[in-house]
């Protein structure tokens, strides 16, 4: 009892001491509880009396660029987290017997892709971009390899920035590397979903390098690195050239098209199609996991799209962020309602695909459209993804367990075309070196739509042919598909040597 | 002694347990099982495509009981789990030679 009393007295005394300190004027004088007094000229290390306008402007410039750096890096970190979203969506839509292997692909693609992109991917993509205005630097990336066709220069790929070494040892170039690298890795992780449950892990590893070191950087250069698609406006009068704000084509269509090529070369999973060609559903083992992954992706998209302003001081990012979330809601809603109406149940996995489809579709136009257009674009995406899933499964007879081809490929194209239709002329002054703002078909610039169409055609054709050839050749060299026994048993033990759920008995009796 | 195995609809387990408690059944073993009878499988929809569930989920309840209580137990089980629809399940009865309670080594009906 005595001890408890002592403790009680002690706390009472401490409490009164705290109150007396809090109310004493002396302590308050040195603190700034509201925040308005923090940050003065003295913090710049200069005397306000002798400060020149030029020096002051330098400080403002440094601050502006710093805000842009912070924005770019923070949104880049958000996009990095999308890797977790992809891992959960893809694994949730696959079966328990291959869950560890599916996770392992989604996990290690981050490391493989980054390594390849650091070696040469970034250099090929951005090596000729000539600098980043919003980051106040990067001029060392000055070498674009071009050829001349029709009397105009066609930029093909960059030639500086390998290993981020030499003149590329620069803060702006490093910051942009982080941002571009996580975008590239998004594209690289898309095919792991469409090709899941039958793709040889070793083949996948080689794919990761091919994507990050060559194919993604090339198309990325053509649209974002100052290459020939970006110059379609300057050279041929087609709108502002191919415009893709955050990567409907560069990231999603590239990933989705590679996924299609891969899934075709691999063939469907054992048991997916009956002898008469009708498809069987193969339910995913963890829908809650897939829904969680969808939410993580939607969260990461706040980095993907708003971050693509490349500048925290470009306040258009508020419009970008709101358009992004509106399109995601519209996609999820339209997909859910469509499934509810046509099948009787609001299918969770298809609704999740609908949200992702809306996000993919708004990725290119998010900065150029108003909120009503954003909602329409997302709503169309939500139905388009379902039609596409049916088309891929029932007409093309291609087995895509997670709907990656439909979500990323088809809606990536839809997003780029949507920009060419709905861009309202409020934003994008001087984009790709063309005067005026970006306008779509409905706002008086049909040539912008043509540029988008060309961009999409080039994307699909180039990526599909490249990856079809890659997968065919790599099949001859190292093999692309696991044995039938491995596939029926599940890829976990044969391919990566670890079961996802060793404590649970998973009955593997039939081909399903 | 007899063993009664009842294959029942999963959501009827609580009612079955209560009914068997009332007639003095002291223990039971419950297992999740899959199978089919006349009900066969059924089709489900996933991402807009139908698929067949060939084996339905059921619960198997096993009890060991004195010979004279078998008829009563079977009636109680049937009354408790019956819905009148196809797929209500079946009850199997088989003879049991002996029982031992491991803790005390009691044998036969004393061990029940």
Coordinates of C-alpha atoms in Angstrom, one line a residue, chain A residues 72-427:
Chain A
X72 CA 9.3 13.4 -57.5
X73 CA 11.1 11.2 -54.9
X74 CA 8.1 10.7 -52.6
X75 CA 5.7 9.8 -55.5
X76 CA 8.5 7.5 -56.8
X77 CA 8.4 5.7 -53.4
X78 CA 4.7 5.4 -53.8
X79 CA 5.1 3.8 -57.2
X80 CA 7.7 1.4 -55.8
X81 CA 5.0 0.2 -53.4
X82 CA 2.9 -0.8 -56.4
X83 CA 5.2 -3.8 -56.7
X84 CA 3.5 -5.1 -53.5
X85 CA 0.1 -4.5 -55.1
X86 CA 1.0 -6.4 -58.2
X87 CA 2.3 -9.3 -56.1
X88 CA -0.9 -9.6 -54.1
X89 CA -3.3 -9.2 -57.0
X90 CA -1.5 -11.8 -59.2
X91 CA -0.9 -14.3 -56.4
X92 CA -4.5 -14.0 -55.1
X93 CA -5.8 -14.7 -58.6
X94 CA -3.6 -17.8 -58.9
X95 CA -3.9 -21.1 -57.1
X96 CA -2.4 -21.9 -53.7
X97 CA -0.1 -24.6 -55.2
X98 CA 1.9 -22.0 -57.1
X99 CA 1.6 -19.0 -54.8
X100 CA 5.2 -18.9 -53.5
X101 CA 6.5 -19.0 -57.1
X102 CA 4.1 -16.3 -58.3
X103 CA 5.2 -14.1 -55.3
X104 CA 8.9 -14.9 -56.0
X105 CA 8.5 -13.6 -59.6
X106 CA 6.8 -10.4 -58.4
X107 CA 9.4 -10.0 -55.8
X108 CA 12.6 -10.6 -57.7
X109 CA 11.6 -8.6 -60.8
X110 CA 12.2 -5.5 -58.7
X111 CA 15.9 -6.5 -58.3
X112 CA 16.4 -7.9 -61.8
X113 CA 14.7 -5.0 -63.5
X114 CA 16.5 -2.4 -61.4
X115 CA 19.9 -3.9 -62.2
X116 CA 19.2 -4.0 -65.9
X117 CA 17.8 -0.5 -66.0
X118 CA 20.8 0.8 -64.1
X119 CA 23.3 -0.9 -66.5
X120 CA 21.8 0.5 -69.8
X121 CA 18.0 0.8 -69.7
X122 CA 18.0 4.3 -68.3
X123 CA 20.7 5.4 -70.7
X124 CA 18.9 4.1 -73.7
X125 CA 15.6 5.7 -72.6
X126 CA 16.7 9.1 -71.2
X127 CA 20.2 9.5 -72.4
X128 CA 19.2 12.0 -75.1
X129 CA 16.5 13.9 -73.2
X130 CA 18.7 17.0 -72.8
X131 CA 17.8 17.7 -69.1
X132 CA 14.8 18.1 -66.8
X133 CA 13.4 21.7 -66.5
X134 CA 11.5 21.0 -63.3
X135 CA 14.6 19.5 -61.7
X136 CA 17.0 22.2 -62.8
X137 CA 19.6 19.8 -64.2
X138 CA 20.3 16.7 -66.1
X139 CA 21.9 18.5 -69.1
X140 CA 24.5 15.7 -69.3
X141 CA 21.9 13.4 -70.8
X142 CA 22.6 15.0 -74.2
X143 CA 23.2 12.2 -76.7
X144 CA 20.3 11.0 -78.8
X145 CA 21.0 8.5 -81.5
X146 CA 18.9 9.6 -84.6
X147 CA 18.4 8.6 -88.2
X148 CA 17.0 10.8 -90.9
X149 CA 13.8 9.6 -92.7
X150 CA 11.6 11.8 -95.0
X151 CA 14.1 14.6 -94.3
X152 CA 13.3 14.6 -90.6
X153 CA 15.3 13.3 -87.6
X154 CA 14.0 10.2 -85.9
X155 CA 15.3 9.8 -82.4
X156 CA 15.8 6.1 -81.7
X157 CA 17.6 5.8 -78.3
X158 CA 19.8 7.7 -75.9
X159 CA 23.6 7.2 -75.6
X160 CA 24.7 8.5 -72.2
X161 CA 24.0 7.7 -68.5
X162 CA 25.2 4.0 -68.5
X163 CA 25.6 2.9 -64.9
X164 CA 24.7 6.5 -63.8
X165 CA 28.5 7.0 -64.0
X166 CA 30.7 9.9 -65.2
X167 CA 28.8 13.0 -66.1
X168 CA 25.5 11.3 -65.0
X169 CA 26.7 11.5 -61.3
X170 CA 24.2 14.3 -60.8
X171 CA 21.3 14.8 -58.4
X172 CA 18.7 15.5 -61.1
X173 CA 19.7 12.5 -63.1
X174 CA 19.6 10.3 -60.0
X175 CA 16.2 11.6 -58.9
X176 CA 14.8 10.9 -62.4
X177 CA 16.4 7.5 -62.4
X178 CA 14.5 6.5 -59.3
X179 CA 11.2 7.7 -60.7
X180 CA 11.7 6.2 -64.2
X181 CA 13.0 2.9 -62.7
X182 CA 9.9 2.2 -60.7
X183 CA 7.8 2.9 -63.8
X184 CA 9.8 0.5 -65.8
X185 CA 9.5 -2.2 -63.1
X186 CA 5.7 -1.8 -63.2
X187 CA 5.8 -2.7 -66.9
X188 CA 8.2 -5.6 -66.1
X189 CA 5.9 -7.2 -63.5
X190 CA 2.7 -7.1 -65.6
X191 CA 3.5 -10.3 -67.7
X192 CA 4.1 -12.4 -64.6
X193 CA 0.4 -12.3 -64.0
X194 CA -0.7 -13.4 -67.5
X195 CA 2.0 -16.1 -67.6
X196 CA 1.6 -17.3 -64.1
X197 CA 1.4 -21.0 -63.0
X198 CA 3.4 -22.4 -66.0
X199 CA 6.3 -20.1 -66.8
X200 CA 9.8 -21.4 -66.1
X201 CA 11.4 -19.2 -63.4
X202 CA 14.8 -19.2 -65.2
X203 CA 13.1 -18.0 -68.4
X204 CA 11.3 -15.3 -66.4
X205 CA 14.7 -14.0 -65.1
X206 CA 16.0 -13.6 -68.6
X207 CA 12.8 -11.8 -69.6
X208 CA 13.3 -9.3 -66.8
X209 CA 16.6 -8.3 -68.2
X210 CA 15.3 -8.1 -71.8
X211 CA 12.5 -5.9 -70.7
X212 CA 14.5 -3.5 -68.5
X213 CA 17.6 -3.3 -70.7
X214 CA 16.1 -3.0 -74.1
X215 CA 12.4 -3.1 -75.0
X216 CA 10.9 -0.8 -72.4
X217 CA 13.7 1.8 -72.7
X218 CA 13.4 1.9 -76.5
X219 CA 9.6 2.7 -76.5
X220 CA 10.1 4.9 -73.5
X221 CA 12.7 6.9 -75.4
X222 CA 10.4 7.4 -78.3
X223 CA 7.6 8.9 -76.1
X224 CA 9.4 10.3 -73.1
X225 CA 13.0 10.6 -74.0
X226 CA 12.6 13.0 -76.9
X227 CA 12.4 10.2 -79.5
X228 CA 10.6 10.1 -82.8
X229 CA 7.0 9.5 -81.5
X230 CA 7.2 12.6 -79.3
X231 CA 8.4 14.6 -82.3
X232 CA 5.4 13.6 -84.5
X233 CA 4.0 17.0 -83.7
X234 CA 7.1 19.1 -84.3
X235 CA 8.1 17.2 -87.5
X236 CA 4.8 16.2 -89.1
X237 CA 2.2 18.6 -87.6
X238 CA 0.3 15.8 -85.7
X239 CA -0.9 17.6 -82.6
X240 CA 1.8 17.6 -79.9
X241 CA 3.2 14.3 -81.1
X242 CA 2.4 11.2 -79.1
X243 CA 1.4 12.4 -75.6
X244 CA 1.3 10.0 -72.7
X245 CA 1.3 11.8 -69.4
X246 CA 2.1 9.0 -67.0
X247 CA 2.4 5.8 -69.1
X248 CA -0.8 4.2 -70.4
X249 CA 1.3 3.2 -73.4
X250 CA 4.9 3.4 -72.2
X251 CA 4.2 1.4 -69.0
X252 CA 0.9 -0.4 -69.3
X253 CA 0.5 -1.1 -73.0
X254 CA 4.1 -2.3 -73.1
X255 CA 3.6 -4.6 -70.2
X256 CA 0.2 -5.8 -71.4
X257 CA 1.4 -6.5 -74.9
X258 CA 4.4 -8.4 -73.6
X259 CA 2.0 -10.4 -71.5
X260 CA -0.1 -11.3 -74.5
X261 CA 2.9 -12.4 -76.5
X262 CA 4.2 -14.5 -73.6
X263 CA 0.8 -16.1 -72.8
X264 CA 0.4 -17.0 -76.5
X265 CA 3.9 -18.7 -76.7
X266 CA 3.3 -20.4 -73.4
X267 CA -0.1 -21.8 -74.2
X268 CA -2.9 -22.2 -71.6
X269 CA -2.6 -23.9 -68.2
X270 CA -3.4 -27.6 -68.1
X271 CA -7.2 -27.9 -67.7
X272 CA -8.0 -24.4 -68.8
X273 CA -9.7 -25.5 -72.0
X274 CA -11.9 -28.5 -72.7
X275 CA -11.4 -30.7 -75.8
X276 CA -14.1 -28.7 -77.6
X277 CA -12.3 -25.4 -76.9
X278 CA -14.7 -24.1 -74.2
X279 CA -12.9 -22.5 -71.3
X280 CA -13.0 -23.6 -67.7
X281 CA -12.8 -21.0 -64.9
X282 CA -9.9 -21.7 -62.6
X283 CA -10.7 -19.7 -59.4
X284 CA -8.0 -17.8 -57.7
X285 CA -7.1 -19.0 -54.2
X286 CA -7.3 -15.7 -52.2
X287 CA -9.7 -13.0 -53.4
X288 CA -9.1 -10.9 -50.2
X289 CA -5.4 -10.9 -51.1
X290 CA -6.2 -9.7 -54.6
X291 CA -8.6 -7.0 -53.3
X292 CA -5.9 -5.7 -50.9
X293 CA -3.5 -5.6 -53.8
X294 CA -5.9 -3.6 -55.8
X295 CA -6.2 -1.1 -53.1
X296 CA -2.4 -0.9 -52.8
X297 CA -2.2 -0.3 -56.5
X298 CA -4.9 2.4 -56.4
X299 CA -2.9 4.1 -53.6
X300 CA 0.4 3.8 -55.5
X301 CA -1.3 5.4 -58.5
X302 CA -1.3 8.7 -56.5
X303 CA 2.4 8.5 -57.1
X304 CA 2.1 7.3 -60.7
X305 CA -0.1 10.0 -62.1
X306 CA 0.3 13.1 -59.9
X307 CA 4.1 12.4 -59.6
X308 CA 4.3 12.6 -63.4
X309 CA 4.0 16.4 -63.2
X310 CA 7.7 15.9 -62.3
X311 CA 7.1 19.1 -60.2
X312 CA 5.5 19.7 -56.8
X313 CA 5.0 23.3 -57.8
X314 CA 2.9 22.4 -60.8
X315 CA -0.4 22.6 -59.1
X316 CA -2.2 20.9 -61.9
X317 CA -1.3 17.8 -59.8
X318 CA -4.5 18.4 -57.9
X319 CA -6.5 17.9 -61.1
X320 CA -4.4 14.9 -61.9
X321 CA -5.0 13.3 -58.5
X322 CA -8.7 13.9 -58.6
X323 CA -9.1 12.6 -62.1
X324 CA -7.1 9.5 -61.2
X325 CA -9.4 8.6 -58.2
X326 CA -12.6 9.4 -60.2
X327 CA -11.6 7.1 -63.0
X328 CA -10.8 4.3 -60.6
X329 CA -14.2 4.6 -59.0
X330 CA -15.9 4.8 -62.3
X331 CA -14.0 1.7 -63.5
X332 CA -14.9 -0.3 -60.4
X333 CA -18.5 0.7 -60.5
X334 CA -19.1 0.1 -64.2
X335 CA -17.4 -3.3 -64.0
X336 CA -19.4 -4.3 -60.9
X337 CA -22.7 -3.2 -62.3
X338 CA -22.0 -4.9 -65.6
X339 CA -21.2 -8.2 -64.0
X340 CA -24.2 -7.9 -61.6
X341 CA -26.5 -7.3 -64.5
X342 CA -25.2 -9.9 -66.9
X343 CA -24.3 -12.8 -64.5
X344 CA -26.4 -12.1 -61.4
X345 CA -23.5 -11.5 -59.0
X346 CA -21.2 -8.4 -58.5
X347 CA -18.0 -10.5 -59.2
X348 CA -15.3 -9.2 -56.8
X349 CA -12.3 -10.2 -59.0
X350 CA -13.8 -8.5 -62.1
X351 CA -14.7 -5.4 -60.1
X352 CA -11.1 -5.2 -59.0
X353 CA -10.0 -5.5 -62.6
X354 CA -12.4 -2.7 -63.4
X355 CA -10.8 -0.4 -60.9
X356 CA -7.4 -1.1 -62.3
X357 CA -8.7 -0.7 -65.9
X358 CA -10.0 2.7 -65.0
X359 CA -6.6 3.6 -63.5
X360 CA -4.7 2.4 -66.5
X361 CA -7.0 4.3 -68.9
X362 CA -6.7 7.6 -67.0
X363 CA -2.9 7.4 -66.8
X364 CA -2.3 9.0 -70.2
X365 CA -5.0 11.6 -70.2
X366 CA -5.2 12.5 -66.4
X367 CA -3.5 15.9 -66.8
X368 CA -5.4 16.9 -69.9
X369 CA -9.1 16.2 -69.2
X370 CA -11.8 17.5 -66.9
X371 CA -13.5 15.5 -64.2
X372 CA -16.5 14.5 -66.3
X373 CA -14.3 13.1 -69.0
X374 CA -12.2 11.3 -66.4
X375 CA -15.3 9.6 -65.1
X376 CA -16.4 8.6 -68.6
X377 CA -13.0 7.3 -69.5
X378 CA -12.9 5.2 -66.3
X379 CA -16.5 3.9 -66.8
X380 CA -15.8 2.8 -70.3
X381 CA -12.6 1.1 -69.2
X382 CA -14.5 -0.9 -66.6
X383 CA -16.8 -2.5 -69.2
X384 CA -14.0 -2.7 -71.9
X385 CA -11.9 -4.8 -69.5
X386 CA -14.7 -7.4 -69.1
X387 CA -15.3 -7.6 -72.9
X388 CA -11.6 -7.9 -73.4
X389 CA -11.3 -10.7 -70.8
X390 CA -14.1 -12.6 -72.6
X391 CA -12.5 -12.0 -76.0
X392 CA -9.0 -13.1 -74.8
X393 CA -10.4 -16.2 -73.1
X394 CA -13.1 -17.3 -75.5
X395 CA -12.0 -16.0 -79.0
X396 CA -8.2 -15.8 -78.8
X397 CA -8.2 -18.9 -76.5
X398 CA -5.3 -17.3 -74.6
X399 CA -5.1 -18.1 -70.9
X400 CA -4.5 -15.0 -68.8
X401 CA -5.2 -15.9 -65.1
X402 CA -5.3 -12.3 -63.9
X403 CA -6.6 -10.3 -66.8
X404 CA -3.3 -8.5 -67.3
X405 CA -3.7 -8.3 -71.1
X406 CA -7.1 -6.7 -70.8
X407 CA -6.3 -4.4 -67.9
X408 CA -3.0 -3.1 -69.0
X409 CA -2.8 -3.8 -72.8
X410 CA -6.3 -3.0 -74.0
X411 CA -7.0 -0.2 -71.5
X412 CA -3.5 1.2 -72.0
X413 CA -4.5 1.7 -75.7
X414 CA -7.9 3.1 -74.7
X415 CA -6.2 5.6 -72.3
X416 CA -4.0 7.0 -75.1
X417 CA -6.8 7.2 -77.5
X418 CA -9.0 8.8 -74.8
X419 CA -6.4 11.6 -74.5
X420 CA -6.8 12.2 -78.2
X421 CA -10.5 12.5 -77.8
X422 CA -11.1 14.3 -74.5
X423 CA -8.0 16.6 -74.0
X424 CA -9.7 19.9 -73.3
X425 CA -7.0 22.4 -74.1
X426 CA -6.4 23.6 -70.6
X427 CA -3.0 22.1 -70.0

